[in-house]
């Protein structure tokens, strides 16, 4: 099954039944399946950033024009370029990040894809992970399974986890 591309740069929702532009989640018109992925424009942005930073780090004359860039700075730029490249490749190859159908969930957990039947899913809810020292608030989709929790971030899903959690719970309840 090949996922559809996101309908617009502002919505990261992919759905077999068509996206609902108002909520960023899949529409509820009869179909019991939906999927979410980061938008392709973000993947392209990561790839372009990777290429630009790698170019500056690799070509000595460009680095010399920046005047403050020595060997260690070029090495640091190379590491940044590698990180952006890894993000681009992961987001491109791990599409869709989350797929829901009457049989259960299909999601990317780290670097592997997991298929979970509804019997293995205890609860799905949206939450916020907070780090008080740095005032970081990260919106997540929390999938509680019999094996332990799985967290998917807003960046991984390409949409707000709140409406996604509601949509998944509706599909899960209809499937039982």
Short mmCIF file of N, CA and C in Angstrom, two decimals:
data_model
loop_
_atom_site.label_atom_id
_atom_site.label_comp_id
_atom_site.label_asym_id
_atom_site.label_seq_id
_atom_site.Cartn_x
_atom_site.Cartn_y
_atom_site.Cartn_z
N UNK A 1 0.85 -1.18 0.00
CA UNK A 1 0.00 0.00 0.00
C UNK A 1 0.89 1.23 0.00
N UNK A 2 0.70 2.11 -0.92
CA UNK A 2 1.47 3.34 -1.00
C UNK A 2 0.67 4.48 -0.39
N UNK A 3 1.24 5.19 0.61
CA UNK A 3 0.50 6.28 1.23
C UNK A 3 0.38 7.47 0.31
N UNK A 4 -0.70 8.21 0.49
CA UNK A 4 -0.90 9.43 -0.29
C UNK A 4 -0.05 10.55 0.29
N UNK A 5 0.34 11.49 -0.53
CA UNK A 5 1.10 12.64 -0.06
C UNK A 5 0.17 13.57 0.71
N UNK A 6 0.71 14.33 1.65
CA UNK A 6 -0.13 15.27 2.38
C UNK A 6 -0.76 16.28 1.44
N UNK A 7 -2.00 16.69 1.72
CA UNK A 7 -2.72 17.57 0.82
C UNK A 7 -2.17 18.99 0.80
N UNK A 8 -1.55 19.42 1.88
CA UNK A 8 -1.03 20.77 1.92
C UNK A 8 0.15 20.83 2.86
N UNK A 9 0.99 21.86 2.74
CA UNK A 9 2.13 21.95 3.65
C UNK A 9 1.74 22.11 5.11
N UNK A 10 0.53 22.54 5.40
CA UNK A 10 0.15 22.75 6.79
C UNK A 10 -0.42 21.51 7.43
N UNK A 11 -0.80 20.50 6.65
CA UNK A 11 -1.38 19.30 7.21
C UNK A 11 -0.48 18.12 6.94
N UNK A 12 -0.17 17.35 7.97
CA UNK A 12 0.67 16.18 7.80
C UNK A 12 -0.14 14.91 7.80
N UNK A 13 -1.44 14.98 7.69
CA UNK A 13 -2.27 13.80 7.77
C UNK A 13 -2.42 13.17 6.39
N UNK A 14 -2.23 11.86 6.36
CA UNK A 14 -2.53 11.07 5.17
C UNK A 14 -3.69 10.19 5.57
N UNK A 15 -4.62 9.97 4.68
CA UNK A 15 -5.73 9.11 5.04
C UNK A 15 -6.26 8.42 3.82
N UNK A 16 -6.71 7.19 4.03
CA UNK A 16 -7.31 6.46 2.93
C UNK A 16 -8.65 7.06 2.57
N UNK A 17 -9.32 7.68 3.53
CA UNK A 17 -10.63 8.26 3.26
C UNK A 17 -10.57 9.74 2.92
N UNK A 18 -9.39 10.32 2.94
CA UNK A 18 -9.25 11.74 2.62
C UNK A 18 -9.07 12.55 3.87
N UNK A 19 -8.23 13.57 3.82
CA UNK A 19 -7.96 14.35 5.01
C UNK A 19 -9.04 15.37 5.30
N UNK A 20 -9.18 15.71 6.55
CA UNK A 20 -10.07 16.76 6.99
C UNK A 20 -9.22 17.99 7.23
N UNK A 21 -9.23 18.98 6.32
CA UNK A 21 -8.33 20.10 6.45
C UNK A 21 -8.52 20.90 7.72
N UNK A 22 -9.69 20.88 8.30
CA UNK A 22 -9.94 21.69 9.49
C UNK A 22 -9.19 21.15 10.70
N UNK A 23 -9.09 19.84 10.85
CA UNK A 23 -8.49 19.28 12.06
C UNK A 23 -7.09 18.74 11.85
N UNK A 24 -6.67 18.54 10.61
CA UNK A 24 -5.36 17.97 10.36
C UNK A 24 -5.35 16.46 10.52
N UNK A 25 -6.50 15.86 10.81
CA UNK A 25 -6.60 14.43 10.96
C UNK A 25 -7.44 13.87 9.83
N UNK A 26 -7.51 12.57 9.77
CA UNK A 26 -8.26 11.94 8.70
C UNK A 26 -9.75 12.14 8.92
N UNK A 27 -10.49 12.22 7.84
CA UNK A 27 -11.93 12.43 7.96
C UNK A 27 -12.60 11.16 8.45
N UNK A 28 -13.80 11.29 8.97
CA UNK A 28 -14.50 10.19 9.61
C UNK A 28 -15.63 9.67 8.75
N UNK A 29 -15.58 9.85 7.45
CA UNK A 29 -16.70 9.53 6.57
C UNK A 29 -16.70 8.06 6.16
N UNK A 30 -17.03 7.17 7.12
CA UNK A 30 -17.25 5.78 6.77
C UNK A 30 -16.03 4.89 6.81
N UNK A 31 -14.88 5.32 6.39
CA UNK A 31 -13.70 4.47 6.35
C UNK A 31 -13.08 4.38 7.74
N UNK A 32 -12.64 3.18 8.08
CA UNK A 32 -12.02 2.97 9.38
C UNK A 32 -10.51 2.81 9.25
N UNK A 33 -9.89 3.63 8.44
CA UNK A 33 -8.44 3.59 8.33
C UNK A 33 -7.91 5.00 8.09
N UNK A 34 -6.72 5.24 8.60
CA UNK A 34 -6.08 6.54 8.43
C UNK A 34 -4.59 6.35 8.64
N UNK A 35 -3.80 7.30 8.15
CA UNK A 35 -2.36 7.24 8.38
C UNK A 35 -1.81 8.65 8.47
N UNK A 36 -0.69 8.78 9.20
CA UNK A 36 -0.06 10.07 9.41
C UNK A 36 1.44 9.95 9.21
N UNK A 37 2.02 10.99 8.60
CA UNK A 37 3.46 11.06 8.32
C UNK A 37 3.89 12.51 8.35
N UNK A 38 5.21 12.74 8.51
CA UNK A 38 5.69 14.11 8.37
C UNK A 38 5.47 14.58 6.93
N UNK A 39 5.20 15.86 6.73
CA UNK A 39 4.97 16.36 5.37
C UNK A 39 6.24 16.25 4.52
N UNK A 40 6.04 16.02 3.24
CA UNK A 40 7.18 15.86 2.33
C UNK A 40 8.00 17.14 2.19
N UNK A 41 7.37 18.32 2.37
CA UNK A 41 8.13 19.56 2.27
C UNK A 41 9.18 19.64 3.36
N UNK A 42 8.90 19.05 4.54
CA UNK A 42 9.88 19.05 5.62
C UNK A 42 11.05 18.12 5.29
N UNK A 43 10.76 16.99 4.68
CA UNK A 43 11.81 16.07 4.27
C UNK A 43 12.72 16.75 3.26
N UNK A 44 12.12 17.47 2.31
CA UNK A 44 12.91 18.20 1.31
C UNK A 44 13.74 19.30 1.96
N UNK A 45 13.19 19.97 2.96
CA UNK A 45 13.92 21.00 3.67
C UNK A 45 15.13 20.42 4.41
N UNK A 46 14.96 19.28 5.06
CA UNK A 46 16.08 18.61 5.72
C UNK A 46 17.16 18.25 4.71
N UNK A 47 16.75 17.69 3.57
CA UNK A 47 17.72 17.29 2.55
C UNK A 47 18.46 18.50 1.99
N UNK A 48 17.75 19.60 1.74
CA UNK A 48 18.40 20.82 1.23
C UNK A 48 19.36 21.39 2.27
N UNK A 49 18.96 21.40 3.53
CA UNK A 49 19.85 21.87 4.59
C UNK A 49 21.08 21.01 4.71
N UNK A 50 20.91 19.72 4.58
CA UNK A 50 22.03 18.79 4.63
C UNK A 50 23.01 19.09 3.50
N UNK A 51 22.49 19.27 2.29
CA UNK A 51 23.36 19.54 1.15
C UNK A 51 24.09 20.86 1.30
N UNK A 52 23.41 21.90 1.75
CA UNK A 52 24.03 23.21 1.91
C UNK A 52 25.12 23.20 2.98
N UNK A 53 24.81 22.63 4.14
CA UNK A 53 25.80 22.59 5.23
C UNK A 53 26.99 21.72 4.85
N UNK A 54 26.73 20.59 4.19
CA UNK A 54 27.84 19.73 3.76
C UNK A 54 28.71 20.43 2.73
N UNK A 55 28.10 21.20 1.85
CA UNK A 55 28.86 21.94 0.84
C UNK A 55 29.79 22.96 1.49
N UNK A 56 29.26 23.70 2.45
CA UNK A 56 30.09 24.70 3.15
C UNK A 56 31.23 24.02 3.91
N UNK A 57 30.92 22.87 4.56
CA UNK A 57 31.95 22.17 5.33
C UNK A 57 33.01 21.55 4.43
N UNK A 58 32.61 21.08 3.26
CA UNK A 58 33.53 20.35 2.40
C UNK A 58 34.42 21.24 1.54
N UNK A 59 33.92 22.38 1.14
CA UNK A 59 34.69 23.23 0.22
C UNK A 59 35.43 24.28 1.04
N UNK A 60 36.73 24.20 1.02
CA UNK A 60 37.58 25.08 1.83
C UNK A 60 37.41 26.55 1.51
N UNK A 61 37.22 26.91 0.24
CA UNK A 61 37.10 28.32 -0.11
C UNK A 61 35.82 28.94 0.45
N UNK A 62 34.73 28.15 0.49
CA UNK A 62 33.50 28.65 1.11
C UNK A 62 33.69 28.83 2.61
N UNK A 63 34.37 27.89 3.23
CA UNK A 63 34.62 27.99 4.67
C UNK A 63 35.52 29.17 4.98
N UNK A 64 36.48 29.46 4.12
CA UNK A 64 37.39 30.58 4.34
C UNK A 64 36.65 31.91 4.24
N UNK A 65 35.63 31.99 3.41
CA UNK A 65 34.86 33.23 3.28
C UNK A 65 34.07 33.56 4.55
N UNK A 66 33.77 32.54 5.32
CA UNK A 66 33.06 32.76 6.57
C UNK A 66 34.00 33.24 7.68
N UNK A 67 35.28 33.24 7.43
CA UNK A 67 36.36 33.76 8.26
C UNK A 67 36.48 33.14 9.64
N UNK A 68 35.44 32.75 10.28
CA UNK A 68 35.50 32.20 11.63
C UNK A 68 35.49 30.67 11.62
N UNK A 69 35.50 30.06 10.46
CA UNK A 69 35.34 28.61 10.38
C UNK A 69 36.69 27.92 10.23
N UNK A 70 37.18 27.30 11.30
CA UNK A 70 38.42 26.56 11.26
C UNK A 70 38.12 25.08 11.04
N UNK A 71 39.09 24.23 11.23
CA UNK A 71 38.92 22.79 11.02
C UNK A 71 37.87 22.18 11.93
N UNK A 72 37.87 22.59 13.19
CA UNK A 72 36.87 22.06 14.13
C UNK A 72 35.46 22.51 13.75
N UNK A 73 35.35 23.76 13.28
CA UNK A 73 34.05 24.26 12.84
C UNK A 73 33.54 23.51 11.63
N UNK A 74 34.45 23.19 10.72
CA UNK A 74 34.06 22.41 9.54
C UNK A 74 33.62 21.01 9.92
N UNK A 75 34.30 20.42 10.91
CA UNK A 75 33.91 19.11 11.39
C UNK A 75 32.51 19.16 12.02
N UNK A 76 32.26 20.19 12.81
CA UNK A 76 30.95 20.36 13.42
C UNK A 76 29.86 20.53 12.37
N UNK A 77 30.15 21.29 11.33
CA UNK A 77 29.18 21.43 10.23
C UNK A 77 28.93 20.09 9.54
N UNK A 78 29.97 19.29 9.42
CA UNK A 78 29.80 17.95 8.83
C UNK A 78 28.88 17.08 9.67
N UNK A 79 28.99 17.18 11.00
CA UNK A 79 28.12 16.41 11.89
C UNK A 79 26.68 16.90 11.76
N UNK A 80 26.50 18.22 11.68
CA UNK A 80 25.14 18.77 11.50
C UNK A 80 24.55 18.30 10.18
N UNK A 81 25.36 18.30 9.12
CA UNK A 81 24.89 17.84 7.82
C UNK A 81 24.49 16.37 7.88
N UNK A 82 25.28 15.56 8.56
CA UNK A 82 24.95 14.14 8.69
C UNK A 82 23.63 13.96 9.46
N UNK A 83 23.42 14.75 10.51
CA UNK A 83 22.18 14.66 11.28
C UNK A 83 20.97 15.03 10.44
N UNK A 84 21.08 16.11 9.67
CA UNK A 84 19.97 16.50 8.80
C UNK A 84 19.70 15.44 7.74
N UNK A 85 20.77 14.83 7.23
CA UNK A 85 20.61 13.77 6.25
C UNK A 85 19.90 12.56 6.82
N UNK A 86 20.26 12.18 8.05
CA UNK A 86 19.61 11.04 8.71
C UNK A 86 18.12 11.33 8.93
N UNK A 87 17.79 12.55 9.37
CA UNK A 87 16.38 12.90 9.55
C UNK A 87 15.61 12.81 8.22
N UNK A 88 16.21 13.33 7.16
CA UNK A 88 15.54 13.31 5.85
C UNK A 88 15.30 11.88 5.39
N UNK A 89 16.32 11.03 5.49
CA UNK A 89 16.19 9.65 5.03
C UNK A 89 15.19 8.88 5.88
N UNK A 90 15.25 9.05 7.20
CA UNK A 90 14.32 8.35 8.08
C UNK A 90 12.88 8.76 7.81
N UNK A 91 12.63 10.06 7.69
CA UNK A 91 11.27 10.53 7.45
C UNK A 91 10.75 10.11 6.08
N UNK A 92 11.65 9.95 5.13
CA UNK A 92 11.23 9.52 3.79
C UNK A 92 10.94 8.02 3.75
N UNK A 93 11.81 7.23 4.38
CA UNK A 93 11.65 5.77 4.32
C UNK A 93 10.62 5.23 5.30
N UNK A 94 10.35 5.95 6.37
CA UNK A 94 9.42 5.46 7.40
C UNK A 94 8.02 6.01 7.19
N UNK A 95 7.59 6.15 5.95
CA UNK A 95 6.25 6.66 5.67
C UNK A 95 5.29 5.52 5.50
N UNK A 96 4.11 5.53 6.03
CA UNK A 96 3.62 6.47 7.02
C UNK A 96 4.14 6.10 8.41
N UNK A 97 4.26 7.08 9.27
CA UNK A 97 4.73 6.85 10.63
C UNK A 97 3.70 6.05 11.42
N UNK A 98 2.44 6.33 11.19
CA UNK A 98 1.36 5.65 11.91
C UNK A 98 0.23 5.35 10.93
N UNK A 99 -0.21 4.10 10.91
CA UNK A 99 -1.35 3.69 10.09
C UNK A 99 -2.32 2.94 11.00
N UNK A 100 -3.59 3.27 10.88
CA UNK A 100 -4.63 2.66 11.72
C UNK A 100 -5.67 2.04 10.80
N UNK A 101 -6.08 0.82 11.12
CA UNK A 101 -7.17 0.17 10.38
C UNK A 101 -7.94 -0.70 11.36
N UNK A 102 -9.01 -1.35 10.94
CA UNK A 102 -9.79 -2.16 11.88
C UNK A 102 -9.00 -3.30 12.52
N UNK A 103 -7.89 -3.70 11.92
CA UNK A 103 -7.07 -4.78 12.49
C UNK A 103 -6.12 -4.33 13.58
N UNK A 104 -5.81 -3.04 13.64
CA UNK A 104 -4.89 -2.56 14.66
C UNK A 104 -4.05 -1.39 14.18
N UNK A 105 -2.89 -1.24 14.82
CA UNK A 105 -1.97 -0.14 14.51
C UNK A 105 -0.73 -0.67 13.80
N UNK A 106 -0.24 0.10 12.88
CA UNK A 106 1.04 -0.16 12.21
C UNK A 106 1.83 1.13 12.40
N UNK A 107 2.94 1.07 13.15
CA UNK A 107 3.67 2.29 13.46
C UNK A 107 5.17 2.08 13.41
N UNK A 108 5.89 3.18 13.31
CA UNK A 108 7.34 3.16 13.34
C UNK A 108 7.76 3.44 14.77
N UNK A 109 8.48 2.49 15.36
CA UNK A 109 8.98 2.61 16.73
C UNK A 109 10.50 2.62 16.65
N UNK A 110 11.07 3.82 16.73
CA UNK A 110 12.52 3.94 16.55
C UNK A 110 12.87 3.76 15.09
N UNK A 111 13.62 2.71 14.78
CA UNK A 111 14.01 2.44 13.40
C UNK A 111 13.29 1.22 12.82
N UNK A 112 12.35 0.66 13.56
CA UNK A 112 11.64 -0.51 13.04
C UNK A 112 10.14 -0.27 12.99
N UNK A 113 9.49 -1.01 12.12
CA UNK A 113 8.04 -0.92 11.97
C UNK A 113 7.41 -2.03 12.80
N UNK A 114 6.39 -1.67 13.56
CA UNK A 114 5.67 -2.62 14.40
C UNK A 114 4.20 -2.66 14.00
N UNK A 115 3.65 -3.86 13.99
CA UNK A 115 2.23 -4.04 13.76
C UNK A 115 1.62 -4.57 15.04
N UNK A 116 0.66 -3.81 15.58
CA UNK A 116 0.02 -4.18 16.83
C UNK A 116 -1.46 -4.43 16.62
N UNK A 117 -1.95 -5.62 16.95
CA UNK A 117 -3.40 -5.83 16.89
C UNK A 117 -4.06 -5.07 18.03
N UNK A 118 -5.35 -4.80 17.90
CA UNK A 118 -6.06 -4.04 18.93
C UNK A 118 -5.98 -4.72 20.29
N UNK A 119 -5.84 -6.04 20.34
CA UNK A 119 -5.75 -6.75 21.62
C UNK A 119 -4.48 -6.35 22.38
N UNK A 120 -3.45 -5.91 21.68
CA UNK A 120 -2.19 -5.51 22.32
C UNK A 120 -2.19 -4.04 22.72
N UNK A 121 -3.18 -3.27 22.29
CA UNK A 121 -3.25 -1.84 22.59
C UNK A 121 -4.19 -1.62 23.76
N UNK A 122 -3.65 -1.07 24.86
CA UNK A 122 -4.46 -0.82 26.04
C UNK A 122 -5.16 0.54 25.98
N UNK A 123 -4.42 1.56 25.53
CA UNK A 123 -4.99 2.90 25.49
C UNK A 123 -4.15 3.77 24.56
N UNK A 124 -4.81 4.73 23.92
CA UNK A 124 -4.15 5.72 23.09
C UNK A 124 -4.62 7.09 23.55
N UNK A 125 -3.67 7.97 23.85
CA UNK A 125 -4.06 9.32 24.29
C UNK A 125 -2.96 10.31 23.92
N UNK A 126 -3.35 11.55 23.86
CA UNK A 126 -2.39 12.63 23.62
C UNK A 126 -1.88 13.11 24.96
N UNK A 127 -0.63 13.48 25.00
CA UNK A 127 -0.05 13.96 26.24
C UNK A 127 1.02 14.99 25.96
N UNK A 128 1.60 15.50 27.03
CA UNK A 128 2.68 16.47 26.92
C UNK A 128 3.82 16.01 27.81
N UNK A 129 5.00 15.88 27.23
CA UNK A 129 6.19 15.58 27.99
C UNK A 129 6.85 16.91 28.30
N UNK A 130 7.12 17.16 29.58
CA UNK A 130 7.64 18.45 30.01
C UNK A 130 9.01 18.28 30.68
N UNK A 131 9.92 19.14 30.32
CA UNK A 131 11.22 19.20 30.97
C UNK A 131 11.31 20.59 31.59
N UNK A 132 11.08 20.67 32.90
CA UNK A 132 10.97 21.96 33.57
C UNK A 132 12.24 22.79 33.57
N UNK A 133 13.38 22.16 33.61
CA UNK A 133 14.63 22.93 33.65
C UNK A 133 14.82 23.77 32.41
N UNK A 134 14.36 23.27 31.29
CA UNK A 134 14.56 24.00 30.03
C UNK A 134 13.26 24.53 29.44
N UNK A 135 12.18 24.41 30.17
CA UNK A 135 10.86 24.88 29.72
C UNK A 135 10.48 24.30 28.36
N UNK A 136 10.75 23.01 28.18
CA UNK A 136 10.42 22.32 26.94
C UNK A 136 9.13 21.54 27.15
N UNK A 137 8.18 21.75 26.25
CA UNK A 137 6.90 21.04 26.28
C UNK A 137 6.73 20.35 24.93
N UNK A 138 6.70 19.03 24.93
CA UNK A 138 6.65 18.25 23.70
C UNK A 138 5.33 17.50 23.64
N UNK A 139 4.50 17.80 22.63
CA UNK A 139 3.21 17.12 22.44
C UNK A 139 3.47 15.73 21.86
N UNK A 140 2.88 14.72 22.47
CA UNK A 140 3.11 13.35 22.04
C UNK A 140 1.81 12.57 21.93
N UNK A 141 1.85 11.52 21.14
CA UNK A 141 0.79 10.53 21.09
C UNK A 141 1.33 9.34 21.88
N UNK A 142 0.65 8.98 22.95
CA UNK A 142 1.09 7.90 23.81
C UNK A 142 0.25 6.66 23.52
N UNK A 143 0.91 5.61 23.04
CA UNK A 143 0.24 4.34 22.76
C UNK A 143 0.68 3.37 23.85
N UNK A 144 -0.23 3.03 24.75
CA UNK A 144 0.08 2.09 25.82
C UNK A 144 -0.24 0.69 25.31
N UNK A 145 0.78 -0.16 25.30
CA UNK A 145 0.62 -1.53 24.82
C UNK A 145 0.91 -2.50 25.96
N UNK A 146 0.68 -3.77 25.72
CA UNK A 146 0.98 -4.78 26.74
C UNK A 146 2.49 -4.92 26.93
N UNK A 147 3.28 -4.49 25.97
CA UNK A 147 4.74 -4.54 26.08
C UNK A 147 5.34 -3.26 26.67
N UNK A 148 4.56 -2.22 26.83
CA UNK A 148 5.06 -0.95 27.35
C UNK A 148 4.61 0.20 26.46
N UNK A 149 4.88 1.43 26.89
CA UNK A 149 4.41 2.59 26.13
C UNK A 149 5.27 2.89 24.91
N UNK A 150 4.62 3.48 23.90
CA UNK A 150 5.30 3.97 22.70
C UNK A 150 4.89 5.43 22.55
N UNK A 151 5.87 6.31 22.38
CA UNK A 151 5.60 7.74 22.21
C UNK A 151 5.93 8.15 20.79
N UNK A 152 4.99 8.84 20.15
CA UNK A 152 5.21 9.43 18.83
C UNK A 152 5.01 10.94 18.97
N UNK A 153 5.97 11.71 18.50
CA UNK A 153 5.90 13.16 18.65
C UNK A 153 5.11 13.80 17.51
N UNK A 154 4.77 15.04 17.72
CA UNK A 154 4.09 15.82 16.69
C UNK A 154 4.94 15.89 15.42
N UNK A 155 6.26 16.02 15.57
CA UNK A 155 7.14 16.06 14.41
C UNK A 155 7.08 14.75 13.62
N UNK A 156 7.04 13.63 14.32
CA UNK A 156 6.96 12.34 13.64
C UNK A 156 5.63 12.14 12.92
N UNK A 157 4.55 12.64 13.52
CA UNK A 157 3.22 12.44 12.96
C UNK A 157 2.85 13.47 11.91
N UNK A 158 3.41 14.67 12.00
CA UNK A 158 3.08 15.72 11.05
C UNK A 158 1.77 16.42 11.36
N UNK A 159 1.18 16.15 12.51
CA UNK A 159 -0.09 16.76 12.90
C UNK A 159 -0.19 16.74 14.42
N UNK A 160 -1.16 17.49 14.96
CA UNK A 160 -1.35 17.54 16.40
C UNK A 160 -1.83 16.19 16.92
N UNK A 161 -1.21 15.66 17.97
CA UNK A 161 -1.59 14.35 18.50
C UNK A 161 -3.00 14.28 19.10
N UNK A 162 -3.58 15.40 19.53
CA UNK A 162 -4.91 15.38 20.14
C UNK A 162 -5.98 14.80 19.23
N UNK A 163 -6.21 15.39 18.05
CA UNK A 163 -7.21 14.82 17.13
C UNK A 163 -6.85 13.41 16.64
N UNK A 164 -5.56 13.12 16.55
CA UNK A 164 -5.15 11.78 16.12
C UNK A 164 -5.56 10.75 17.16
N UNK A 165 -5.34 11.05 18.44
CA UNK A 165 -5.72 10.12 19.51
C UNK A 165 -7.23 9.88 19.51
N UNK A 166 -8.01 10.94 19.33
CA UNK A 166 -9.46 10.79 19.28
C UNK A 166 -9.89 9.90 18.12
N UNK A 167 -9.28 10.11 16.97
CA UNK A 167 -9.60 9.32 15.77
C UNK A 167 -9.26 7.85 15.98
N UNK A 168 -8.09 7.58 16.57
CA UNK A 168 -7.67 6.20 16.81
C UNK A 168 -8.61 5.52 17.79
N UNK A 169 -8.98 6.21 18.85
CA UNK A 169 -9.89 5.63 19.83
C UNK A 169 -11.25 5.31 19.21
N UNK A 170 -11.75 6.18 18.31
CA UNK A 170 -13.03 5.87 17.63
C UNK A 170 -12.90 4.61 16.78
N UNK A 171 -11.81 4.49 16.06
CA UNK A 171 -11.61 3.29 15.22
C UNK A 171 -11.45 2.05 16.09
N UNK A 172 -10.70 2.19 17.19
CA UNK A 172 -10.49 1.05 18.10
C UNK A 172 -11.80 0.58 18.71
N UNK A 173 -12.64 1.51 19.15
CA UNK A 173 -13.92 1.14 19.75
C UNK A 173 -14.85 0.49 18.74
N UNK A 174 -14.84 0.97 17.48
CA UNK A 174 -15.67 0.38 16.44
C UNK A 174 -15.20 -1.01 16.06
N UNK A 175 -13.91 -1.29 16.22
CA UNK A 175 -13.33 -2.58 15.81
C UNK A 175 -13.58 -3.68 16.81
N UNK A 176 -13.95 -3.33 18.04
CA UNK A 176 -14.15 -4.36 19.07
C UNK A 176 -15.48 -5.00 18.94
#
